[in-house]
Short mmCIF file of C-alpha atoms in Angstrom, two decimals:
data_model
loop_
_atom_site.label_atom_id
_atom_site.label_comp_id
_atom_site.label_asym_id
_atom_site.label_seq_id
_atom_site.Cartn_x
_atom_site.Cartn_y
_atom_site.Cartn_z
CA MET E 1 119.61 163.81 75.30
CA SER E 2 117.43 162.60 78.09
CA GLU E 3 117.15 164.59 81.00
CA PRO E 4 118.66 163.44 84.36
CA ARG E 5 116.02 161.43 86.72
CA PRO E 6 114.88 163.92 89.54
CA PRO E 7 116.54 162.75 92.97
CA ARG E 8 112.73 162.61 94.47
CA ARG E 9 111.58 160.18 92.13
CA LEU E 10 114.54 158.04 92.21
CA PHE E 11 114.20 158.14 96.07
CA ASP E 12 110.76 157.32 95.61
CA GLY E 13 111.44 154.10 93.69
CA VAL E 14 113.90 152.81 96.04
CA ARG E 15 111.29 153.27 98.98
CA ARG E 16 108.91 151.37 96.81
CA ALA E 17 111.27 148.54 96.05
CA LEU E 18 112.03 148.41 99.88
CA TRP E 19 108.89 149.38 101.99
CA SER E 20 104.98 148.48 101.11
CA ASP E 21 102.72 151.64 101.05
CA PRO E 22 99.91 151.06 103.55
CA ALA E 23 97.96 153.65 101.87
CA LYS E 24 97.56 151.57 98.82
CA ARG E 25 96.50 148.26 100.41
CA ARG E 26 93.02 147.56 100.27
CA MET E 27 91.58 147.39 103.96
CA THR E 28 88.27 145.70 102.93
CA GLU E 29 86.91 142.85 100.74
CA GLN E 30 83.82 141.59 99.62
CA MET E 31 82.75 138.60 101.69
CA PRO E 32 79.88 136.17 101.58
CA ILE E 33 77.08 136.09 104.11
CA ILE E 34 76.73 132.81 105.90
CA ASP E 35 74.35 132.32 108.81
CA ASP E 36 75.49 130.11 111.93
CA ARG E 37 73.40 127.18 110.97
CA LEU E 38 74.93 126.64 107.58
CA SER E 39 78.50 127.44 109.00
CA GLN E 40 78.23 124.91 111.52
CA SER E 41 77.32 122.33 108.83
CA ILE E 42 80.30 123.17 106.60
CA ILE E 43 82.78 123.15 109.67
CA ASP E 44 81.20 119.67 110.93
CA LEU E 45 81.73 118.18 107.37
CA ALA E 46 85.27 119.25 107.08
CA MET E 47 85.93 117.99 110.77
CA ARG E 48 84.58 114.72 110.06
CA VAL E 49 86.48 114.31 106.63
CA ALA E 50 89.78 115.31 108.47
CA GLU E 51 89.23 112.83 111.32
CA VAL E 52 88.56 110.06 109.06
CA MET E 53 91.48 110.98 106.99
CA LEU E 54 94.00 110.93 110.00
CA SER E 55 92.69 107.62 111.22
CA ILE E 56 93.13 105.76 108.05
CA GLY E 57 96.94 106.83 107.38
CA ALA E 58 97.03 110.49 105.91
CA SER E 59 99.47 112.71 107.19
CA ALA E 60 98.62 115.94 109.42
CA LYS E 61 99.45 118.29 106.73
CA GLU E 62 97.11 116.47 104.09
CA VAL E 63 94.23 116.32 106.76
CA THR E 64 94.71 120.07 107.42
CA LEU E 65 94.85 121.01 103.75
CA ALA E 66 91.80 118.90 103.01
CA ALA E 67 89.74 120.51 105.77
CA LEU E 68 90.81 124.22 104.68
CA ARG E 69 89.82 123.29 101.16
CA ILE E 70 86.43 122.20 102.03
CA THR E 71 85.61 125.24 104.37
CA THR E 72 87.32 127.62 101.71
CA ALA E 73 85.19 126.09 99.03
CA TYR E 74 81.98 126.71 100.80
CA GLY E 75 82.68 130.22 101.57
CA LEU E 76 84.47 130.21 105.16
CA ARG E 77 87.87 131.91 104.63
CA SER E 78 88.85 132.40 108.19
CA VAL E 79 88.99 128.88 109.83
CA HIS E 80 91.58 127.70 111.97
CA VAL E 81 92.45 123.86 111.87
CA ASN E 82 94.57 122.19 114.68
CA VAL E 83 95.33 118.56 114.17
CA THR E 84 96.86 116.48 116.87
CA PHE E 85 97.48 112.62 117.19
CA ASN E 86 93.89 111.85 118.84
CA SER E 87 92.05 114.91 118.04
CA VAL E 88 90.97 117.41 115.03
CA ILE E 89 89.72 120.85 115.99
CA LEU E 90 88.01 123.46 113.74
CA SER E 91 87.17 127.02 114.91
CA ASP E 92 85.78 129.91 112.79
CA HIS E 93 86.01 133.25 114.27
CA ARG E 94 83.19 134.62 112.05
CA ASN E 95 85.40 137.96 111.14
CA GLY E 96 84.02 139.49 114.34
CA THR E 97 80.29 139.48 112.82
CA GLY E 98 79.04 136.87 115.37
CA ASP E 99 79.79 134.38 117.77
CA PRO E 100 82.89 131.88 117.12
CA ILE E 101 82.11 128.46 116.21
CA THR E 102 84.52 125.79 117.47
CA LEU E 103 84.07 122.01 117.04
CA MET E 104 86.23 119.34 117.92
CA ARG E 105 86.10 115.57 117.24
CA VAL E 106 88.46 112.63 118.89
CA VAL E 107 90.32 110.52 116.47
CA HIS E 108 90.31 106.71 117.14
CA SER E 109 92.82 104.63 116.04
CA ALA E 110 92.12 102.58 113.00
CA ALA E 111 94.05 100.43 110.36
CA PRO E 112 95.07 102.09 107.18
CA ASP E 113 92.57 102.17 104.45
CA HIS E 114 93.99 103.78 101.31
CA ALA E 115 90.78 102.91 99.09
CA LYS E 116 88.72 104.95 101.51
CA LEU E 117 91.33 107.70 101.49
CA GLN E 118 91.47 107.60 97.73
CA ARG E 119 87.58 108.33 97.67
CA LEU E 120 87.91 110.98 100.30
CA GLN E 121 90.18 112.81 98.17
CA THR E 122 88.06 112.66 95.25
CA LEU E 123 85.07 114.26 97.29
CA VAL E 124 87.23 116.86 98.31
CA ASN E 125 88.30 117.47 94.61
CA ASP E 126 84.29 117.55 93.88
CA ILE E 127 83.47 119.88 96.77
CA GLU E 128 85.99 122.47 95.17
CA SER E 129 84.39 121.83 91.80
CA GLY E 130 80.98 122.88 92.98
CA LEU E 131 79.43 120.07 94.83
CA PRO E 132 76.29 121.12 96.87
CA LEU E 133 76.75 120.71 100.79
CA HIS E 134 74.00 118.40 101.36
CA GLU E 135 75.26 116.31 98.65
CA ALA E 136 78.72 116.31 99.89
CA ILE E 137 77.46 115.42 103.16
CA GLY E 138 75.45 112.26 102.02
CA GLN E 139 78.70 111.25 100.07
CA PHE E 140 80.78 111.34 102.99
CA HIS E 141 78.71 109.29 105.32
CA ALA E 142 78.29 106.65 102.41
CA ILE E 143 82.44 106.75 102.08
CA ARG E 144 82.59 106.53 105.86
CA ARG E 145 80.32 103.45 106.27
CA THR E 146 82.25 101.53 103.20
CA PRO E 147 83.78 98.37 104.86
CA PHE E 148 87.47 97.42 104.30
CA MET E 149 88.09 96.10 100.81
CA TYR E 150 89.37 92.66 101.48
CA ARG E 151 88.07 89.97 103.96
CA ALA E 152 90.54 88.37 106.81
CA GLY E 153 91.13 85.17 104.75
CA VAL E 154 92.69 87.30 101.93
CA LEU E 155 94.86 89.34 104.29
CA VAL E 156 96.27 86.28 105.92
CA ALA E 157 97.30 84.89 102.51
CA VAL E 158 98.78 88.05 101.41
CA GLN E 159 100.90 88.61 104.64
CA ALA E 160 102.20 84.97 103.85
CA LEU E 161 103.05 86.01 100.35
CA LEU E 162 104.73 88.93 101.65
CA ALA E 163 107.27 87.04 103.62
CA VAL E 164 107.68 84.67 100.98
CA ALA E 165 108.82 87.53 98.56
CA VAL E 166 111.42 88.70 100.91
CA ALA E 167 112.69 85.16 100.82
CA ILE E 168 112.91 85.40 97.23
CA MET E 169 114.73 88.38 97.31
CA TYR E 170 117.58 86.66 99.15
CA GLY E 171 117.51 83.85 96.85
CA ALA E 172 115.90 81.02 99.03
CA GLY E 173 115.49 77.48 97.97
CA TRP E 174 111.95 75.50 97.85
CA VAL E 175 112.55 74.30 101.42
CA MET E 176 113.07 77.74 102.93
CA LEU E 177 110.23 79.14 100.72
CA LEU E 178 107.82 76.71 102.46
CA SER E 179 109.18 77.09 105.77
CA VAL E 180 108.84 80.85 105.49
CA LEU E 181 105.23 80.29 104.28
CA ILE E 182 104.30 78.12 107.22
CA ALA E 183 105.90 80.57 109.72
CA ALA E 184 104.06 83.67 108.20
CA LEU E 185 100.85 81.64 108.14
CA GLY E 186 101.39 81.25 111.97
CA VAL E 187 102.21 84.81 112.65
CA ALA E 188 99.14 86.16 110.40
CA LEU E 189 96.72 83.78 112.17
CA THR E 190 98.23 84.39 115.69
CA GLN E 191 97.83 88.17 115.30
CA LEU E 192 94.28 88.02 113.62
CA GLY E 193 93.30 85.99 116.70
CA LEU E 194 94.61 88.26 119.22
CA ALA E 195 93.02 91.28 117.13
CA ARG E 196 89.70 89.61 117.51
CA ALA E 197 90.22 89.28 121.40
CA ARG E 198 91.04 93.23 121.41
CA VAL E 199 94.45 92.41 122.53
CA PRO E 200 96.99 95.55 122.38
CA LEU E 201 99.06 95.35 119.46
CA PHE E 202 102.17 95.34 121.41
CA PHE E 203 101.07 92.02 122.76
CA SER E 204 100.06 91.03 119.27
CA GLN E 205 103.69 92.09 117.66
CA ALA E 206 105.33 90.00 120.40
CA ALA E 207 103.36 86.90 120.01
CA GLY E 208 104.01 86.88 116.37
CA ALA E 209 107.81 87.36 117.09
CA ILE E 210 107.66 84.41 119.41
CA VAL E 211 106.00 82.23 116.69
CA LEU E 212 108.84 83.36 114.13
CA THR E 213 111.37 82.33 116.62
CA ILE E 214 110.17 79.22 117.16
CA MET E 215 109.72 78.32 113.69
CA THR E 216 113.79 79.43 113.22
CA VAL E 217 114.79 77.30 116.15
CA LEU E 218 112.93 74.14 114.65
CA ILE E 219 114.56 74.48 111.44
CA SER E 220 117.98 75.07 112.91
CA TRP E 221 117.51 71.90 115.22
CA LEU E 222 116.33 69.69 112.26
CA GLY E 223 119.33 71.12 110.12
CA SER E 224 121.83 70.18 113.16
CA ALA E 225 120.36 67.07 113.65
CA GLY E 226 121.01 66.18 109.98
CA ILE E 227 117.61 65.75 108.70
CA GLU E 228 117.09 66.28 104.95
CA PRO E 229 116.45 68.69 103.39
CA PHE E 230 117.08 71.16 106.24
CA VAL E 231 120.63 70.81 106.12
CA GLY E 232 122.61 73.91 105.34
CA VAL E 233 119.27 75.75 105.31
CA ARG E 234 119.79 79.29 106.55
CA SER E 235 117.23 79.17 109.46
CA SER E 236 117.83 82.85 110.30
CA LEU E 237 116.11 83.87 107.13
CA VAL E 238 112.70 82.98 108.43
CA VAL E 239 112.84 85.71 111.40
CA SER E 240 114.22 88.26 108.91
CA CYS E 241 111.39 87.66 106.54
CA GLY E 242 108.90 87.64 109.48
CA ILE E 243 110.52 91.19 110.87
CA VAL E 244 109.50 92.78 107.32
CA LEU E 245 106.22 91.33 107.62
CA MET E 246 105.39 92.74 111.09
CA LEU E 247 107.07 96.27 110.29
CA ALA E 248 105.15 96.49 107.10
CA GLY E 249 102.14 98.25 108.78
CA LEU E 250 103.99 100.88 110.58
CA ALA E 251 103.32 104.21 108.95
CA VAL E 252 107.00 105.38 109.37
CA VAL E 253 106.60 107.99 106.21
CA GLY E 254 103.57 109.45 107.90
CA ALA E 255 105.35 109.81 111.09
CA ALA E 256 108.43 111.41 109.47
CA GLN E 257 106.42 113.71 107.34
CA ASP E 258 104.52 115.08 110.33
CA ALA E 259 107.80 115.89 112.03
CA ILE E 260 109.40 117.80 109.14
CA ASP E 261 106.02 119.66 108.39
CA GLY E 262 106.02 121.06 111.86
CA PHE E 263 103.04 119.06 113.53
CA SER E 264 105.36 118.10 116.43
CA LEU E 265 102.67 116.82 118.58
CA THR E 266 101.19 114.48 115.89
CA ALA E 267 104.75 113.24 114.92
CA GLY E 268 105.50 112.71 118.46
CA GLY E 269 102.40 110.38 119.18
CA ARG E 270 103.05 108.55 115.89
CA ILE E 271 106.78 107.95 116.50
CA LEU E 272 105.77 106.62 120.10
CA ASP E 273 103.20 104.47 118.83
CA LEU E 274 105.90 102.97 116.04
CA THR E 275 108.25 102.48 118.82
CA VAL E 276 106.19 100.72 121.05
CA MET E 277 104.83 98.36 118.35
CA THR E 278 108.79 97.72 117.24
CA MET E 279 109.49 97.06 120.86
CA GLY E 280 106.84 94.32 120.63
CA VAL E 281 108.67 92.63 118.11
CA VAL E 282 111.99 93.01 119.70
CA VAL E 283 110.62 91.59 122.90
CA GLY E 284 109.18 88.79 121.19
CA ILE E 285 112.46 87.72 119.51
CA LEU E 286 114.54 88.10 122.53
CA VAL E 287 112.04 85.98 124.76
CA GLY E 288 112.12 83.40 122.24
CA LEU E 289 115.80 83.50 121.63
CA GLU E 290 116.48 83.02 125.39
CA ALA E 291 113.97 80.25 125.90
CA ALA E 292 115.33 78.28 123.04
CA ARG E 293 119.06 78.95 124.52
CA GLN E 294 117.55 77.80 128.12
CA LEU E 295 116.31 74.57 126.47
CA GLY E 296 119.94 73.90 124.80
CA VAL E 297 118.84 74.86 121.21
CA GLY E 298 120.63 77.77 120.29
CA LEU E 299 121.37 79.56 116.99
CA ALA E 300 124.60 80.26 115.39
CA LEU E 301 125.12 83.73 114.90
CA PRO E 302 125.97 84.29 111.16
CA SER E 303 129.24 86.12 110.50
CA ASP E 304 128.25 87.90 107.67
CA PRO E 305 124.88 89.87 106.52
CA LEU E 306 122.55 87.54 104.65
CA ALA E 307 123.44 87.99 100.82
CA PHE E 308 120.60 88.66 98.23
CA GLY E 309 119.86 86.83 95.48
CA SER E 310 120.32 87.68 91.63
CA PRO E 311 119.13 91.08 90.50
CA LEU E 312 115.95 89.35 88.86
CA GLN E 313 115.08 87.79 92.30
CA GLN E 314 115.49 91.09 93.88
CA VAL E 315 113.37 92.87 91.41
CA THR E 316 110.70 90.22 91.53
CA GLY E 317 110.65 89.96 95.57
CA SER E 318 110.38 93.89 95.57
CA VAL E 319 107.36 94.09 93.26
CA ILE E 320 105.53 91.50 95.16
CA ILE E 321 106.32 93.22 98.43
CA ALA E 322 105.03 96.36 97.35
CA ALA E 323 101.81 94.94 95.82
CA ALA E 324 101.15 92.88 99.22
CA VAL E 325 101.76 95.96 101.41
CA ALA E 326 99.11 97.79 99.20
CA ILE E 327 96.72 95.05 99.55
CA LEU E 328 97.37 94.99 103.30
CA ASN E 329 96.31 98.60 103.39
CA GLY E 330 93.22 98.33 101.64
CA SER E 331 93.97 99.70 98.54
CA GLY E 332 92.35 98.96 95.01
CA LEU E 333 93.98 97.65 91.71
CA ARG E 334 95.23 101.07 90.78
CA ILE E 335 97.08 101.79 93.84
CA VAL E 336 98.33 98.12 93.92
CA VAL E 337 99.66 98.44 90.25
CA VAL E 338 101.26 101.81 90.91
CA SER E 339 102.95 100.39 94.13
CA ALA E 340 104.45 97.46 92.52
CA VAL E 341 105.87 99.67 89.91
CA LEU E 342 107.31 102.06 92.48
CA GLY E 343 108.47 99.39 94.55
CA ALA E 344 110.63 98.09 91.78
CA LEU E 345 111.90 101.38 90.84
CA GLY E 346 112.76 102.15 94.28
CA TRP E 347 114.85 98.95 94.93
CA ALA E 348 116.55 99.43 91.55
CA GLY E 349 117.50 102.94 92.57
CA ALA E 350 118.84 101.54 95.79
CA TYR E 351 120.66 98.50 93.99
CA VAL E 352 122.47 101.07 91.78
CA LEU E 353 123.73 103.14 94.55
CA GLY E 354 124.63 100.65 96.81
CA THR E 355 125.54 97.69 94.67
CA LEU E 356 127.02 99.02 91.70
CA ASN E 357 128.61 102.54 93.21
CA GLY E 358 129.69 101.00 96.31
CA MET E 359 127.58 103.61 98.41
CA PRO E 360 126.57 102.58 102.41
CA SER E 361 123.38 101.06 102.77
CA SER E 362 121.60 103.91 104.51
CA ALA E 363 122.79 106.22 101.48
CA ALA E 364 121.44 103.77 98.96
CA VAL E 365 118.15 103.35 100.49
CA PHE E 366 117.78 107.01 100.80
CA GLY E 367 118.23 107.37 97.09
CA GLY E 368 115.94 104.68 96.32
CA ALA E 369 113.07 105.87 98.62
CA LEU E 370 113.76 109.53 97.14
CA VAL E 371 113.09 108.36 93.88
CA ALA E 372 110.32 106.04 94.53
CA SER E 373 108.70 108.93 96.42
CA PHE E 374 109.06 111.53 94.04
CA VAL E 375 107.80 109.76 90.97
CA GLY E 376 105.00 108.64 93.32
CA SER E 377 104.07 112.06 94.33
CA VAL E 378 104.27 113.35 90.79
CA VAL E 379 102.00 110.90 89.15
CA SER E 380 99.53 110.39 92.00
CA ASP E 381 97.49 113.33 91.34
CA ARG E 382 97.16 112.18 87.47
CA LEU E 383 96.40 108.79 88.60
CA ARG E 384 93.94 109.95 91.29
CA VAL E 385 95.90 107.93 94.07
CA PRO E 386 96.84 108.96 97.47
CA SER E 387 100.66 109.75 97.23
CA VAL E 388 101.13 108.24 100.92
CA ALA E 389 99.69 105.00 99.85
CA VAL E 390 102.08 104.22 96.90
CA THR E 391 105.00 105.62 98.82
CA THR E 392 104.54 103.68 101.97
CA ALA E 393 104.15 100.23 99.84
CA ALA E 394 107.20 101.27 97.67
CA ILE E 395 109.91 101.71 100.45
CA ILE E 396 108.74 98.31 102.28
CA PRO E 397 110.97 95.95 100.48
CA MET E 398 113.86 98.24 101.67
CA VAL E 399 113.27 97.69 105.41
CA PRO E 400 116.27 96.14 107.25
CA GLY E 401 114.84 92.95 108.67
CA ALA E 402 117.89 90.78 108.67
CA ALA E 403 120.21 93.58 110.18
CA VAL E 404 117.58 93.98 113.10
CA PHE E 405 117.50 90.16 113.63
CA ARG E 406 121.20 89.65 113.42
CA GLY E 407 121.74 92.58 116.05
CA LEU E 408 119.09 90.90 118.29
CA LEU E 409 120.67 87.64 118.03
CA GLY E 410 124.01 89.05 118.64
CA LEU E 411 122.76 90.62 122.05
CA VAL E 412 121.35 87.29 123.09
CA GLU E 413 124.23 85.35 122.23
CA ALA E 414 127.25 87.78 123.22
CA GLY E 415 127.15 86.91 126.99
CA THR E 416 130.23 88.68 128.54
CA ASP E 417 132.03 88.68 124.96
CA LEU E 418 132.57 92.41 124.20
CA ASN E 419 133.47 92.06 120.74
CA HIS E 420 130.30 90.11 120.08
CA PHE E 421 128.21 92.77 121.76
CA ILE E 422 129.81 95.50 119.93
CA LEU E 423 129.08 93.79 116.41
CA ALA E 424 125.39 93.35 117.77
CA LEU E 425 125.11 97.08 118.44
CA ASP E 426 126.71 98.05 115.03
CA ALA E 427 124.19 95.77 113.39
CA LEU E 428 121.23 97.58 115.37
CA PHE E 429 122.97 100.82 114.55
CA SER E 430 123.01 100.17 110.74
CA ALA E 431 119.14 98.92 110.79
CA ALA E 432 118.25 102.30 112.55
CA MET E 433 120.37 104.51 110.00
CA VAL E 434 118.62 102.67 107.19
CA GLY E 435 115.07 103.21 108.84
CA VAL E 436 115.94 106.72 109.30
CA ALA E 437 117.07 107.13 105.69
CA LEU E 438 114.09 105.36 104.49
CA ALA E 439 111.76 107.83 106.14
CA ALA E 440 113.70 110.79 105.16
CA GLY E 441 114.02 110.05 101.47
CA ALA E 442 110.22 108.96 101.17
CA THR E 443 109.34 112.31 103.05
CA LEU E 444 111.86 114.40 100.75
CA GLY E 445 110.58 112.92 97.53
CA LEU E 446 106.99 113.99 98.66
CA VAL E 447 108.12 117.31 99.42
CA LEU E 448 109.86 117.80 96.15
CA GLY E 449 106.99 116.41 94.40
CA ASN E 450 104.08 118.03 95.52
CA PRO E 451 104.61 121.71 93.79
CA LEU E 452 105.25 119.72 90.35
CA ARG E 453 102.28 117.39 90.95
CA ALA E 454 100.11 120.60 91.67
CA ARG E 455 101.35 121.83 88.41
CA ILE E 456 100.85 118.91 86.26
CA GLY E 457 97.37 118.37 87.70
CA GLY E 458 96.16 121.66 86.58
CA ARG E 459 96.49 123.68 89.68
CA ARG E 460 98.43 126.76 90.69
CA VAL E 461 100.70 126.50 93.74
CA ALA E 462 101.13 129.78 95.74
CA LEU E 463 104.17 129.15 98.23
CA ARG E 464 104.19 131.63 100.95
CA ALA E 465 105.90 132.06 104.39
CA LYS E 466 104.64 129.91 107.18
CA ALA E 467 105.44 132.88 109.61
CA ARG E 468 103.41 135.56 107.76
CA PRO E 469 99.78 134.38 107.36
CA VAL E 470 97.55 136.35 105.23
CA SER E 471 94.31 134.13 105.92
CA GLY E 472 93.22 131.15 108.02
CA ALA E 473 94.02 128.96 105.05
CA GLY E 474 97.56 130.40 104.61
CA GLY E 475 98.59 130.38 108.14
CA THR E 476 98.02 126.78 108.50
CA ALA E 477 99.34 125.21 105.45
CA ALA E 478 102.91 125.48 103.91
CA PHE E 479 101.39 126.08 100.30
CA GLU E 480 97.97 126.72 99.20
CA ILE E 481 96.51 125.03 96.04
CA VAL E 482 93.83 126.92 93.82
CA PRO E 483 92.29 126.16 90.93
CA THR E 484 93.91 127.48 87.67
CA GLY E 485 91.76 129.98 85.64
CA ALA E 486 91.58 133.51 84.84
CA VAL E 487 93.33 135.78 87.52
CA LYS E 488 92.41 139.48 87.80
CA THR E 489 95.51 141.40 87.66
CA LYS E 490 93.76 145.01 87.80
CA PRO E 491 92.35 146.34 91.04
CA ILE E 492 88.76 146.74 90.87
CA PRO E 493 87.69 150.02 90.98
CA ALA E 494 85.93 151.33 94.43
CA ALA E 495 82.64 152.56 92.68
CA ASP E 496 82.29 148.79 91.14
CA VAL E 497 82.74 147.51 94.91
CA GLU E 498 80.21 149.92 96.32
CA GLU E 499 77.66 149.39 93.63
CA ALA E 500 77.64 145.58 93.74
CA PRO E 501 74.78 144.16 95.25
CA ALA E 502 75.13 142.11 98.25
CA ALA E 503 75.10 138.28 97.69
CA ALA E 504 72.01 137.88 99.92
CA GLU E 505 70.15 140.46 98.15
CA ALA E 506 70.76 139.08 94.62
CA GLU E 507 67.79 137.53 92.71
CA ASP E 508 69.39 134.23 92.54
CA PRO E 509 71.78 134.05 95.53
CA HIS E 510 74.68 131.47 95.61
CA PRO E 511 73.50 128.44 97.68
CA LEU E 512 76.19 129.02 100.04
CA THR E 513 75.30 132.70 100.84
CA LYS E 514 71.53 132.53 101.31
CA PRO E 515 69.98 131.52 104.40
CA TYR E 516 69.73 127.92 105.13
CA ASP E 517 66.13 126.23 104.13
CA PRO E 518 65.39 122.84 105.23
CA THR E 519 62.92 122.15 102.89
CA GLU E 520 64.98 123.17 99.71
CA ASP E 521 68.63 122.33 100.90
CA GLY E 522 67.57 118.88 102.37
CA PRO E 523 68.96 117.60 105.99
CA ALA E 524 72.37 118.97 107.00
#
């Protein structure tokens, strides 16, 4: 018969389960010795990579994690990263052994370039795999100077194709497809000319919306005059397709992801930027509609929302839209193919939830965006493509362009009719809810897929609370990704630590811990 456990041992077990023993915590750790010159070069590389990533469409969390991965790989484990909408700041306190090093770089606004983002993510992975610092610096400058993949003529043609794909989803005939193609070409050429003249994007969006409205009014006037083949053509479809075209470049996923990840300042700047660009479209449409009304050429307010075409037309249009958006964002062939597949998958999910199950449109697009974003986040690491690139392209087919135009047209045509005014506000509110659902579903899919992506990609994810940081890396990122390998589970004896030679005194010191030598290490 076993003896009863002494009360003291029982209390000790309860105490260990509730409280940690400070006496058993190691107060020191072996740290590499890195001189100030080399530390500055490491921080400068991480800062420049973060600045370029933020300017080409990466979220603030991905930028922060990339900077910390670079500094940690080169031995700096106490670096703090501060990412805002227009600046990146990196600071190393040097663990109290030297003067702090703090560098800042201003982020200039630029168009998304997902091919360059893909190369930068590959560079970060190579750095973690042991790429020397001077080679990493040279590769970064080569990536930074890489021009945009496609020429302006290709982008204009792809923009027109995107609008035509939206018309295909609505089952448009050849007359409407041709009208949408001409209108989209006009919008693309107008915005290209204004961009080369360095006109702010707000006015460029407004000018494109005016071109769309003029084309819509012209088709409506030809149809009302009895001119074939424009009789009975749904002229409002032109503006609906154009709205999707001009909203395709808005990084709504990145803005929502920054807000959810806790980067409030960056999210606020991006959301304000998105709002200003969207208001440019709204102002352009309102100006065009009011000008047409003053000239006596009005548009009839559709009583019902635009009906989609057959399921085959919807899937075909969604695939073309996702591929076109990927090309507009500067993606390579691999990202384009993945985006096309995810576009079809997301639309299929929204179709099943909305059309077959009868769920509201906002709930349906939330489910479709969630499915596409989750799958894209999981497969992106294996295919070596940025998850934000494929996610952004996949949700564009679900942008509510028709609802936005219907609400704006209702506001213009309402006048003193309170019922029409309420219907217009309801359409705009429904469109806003769909936009929020798209952003929320895409962001939630990325959040759910990140840990699974890390495990599939051969990495171990160490989740830890954000309020209890244990290092510079742990206090800035919600999770830290470390390579898999042999993990030591037994504590290192104190004698082994004391007898281990310092890194700078070893016969063959690590290239990150020895003093910087320009003749041997090359220019930094």
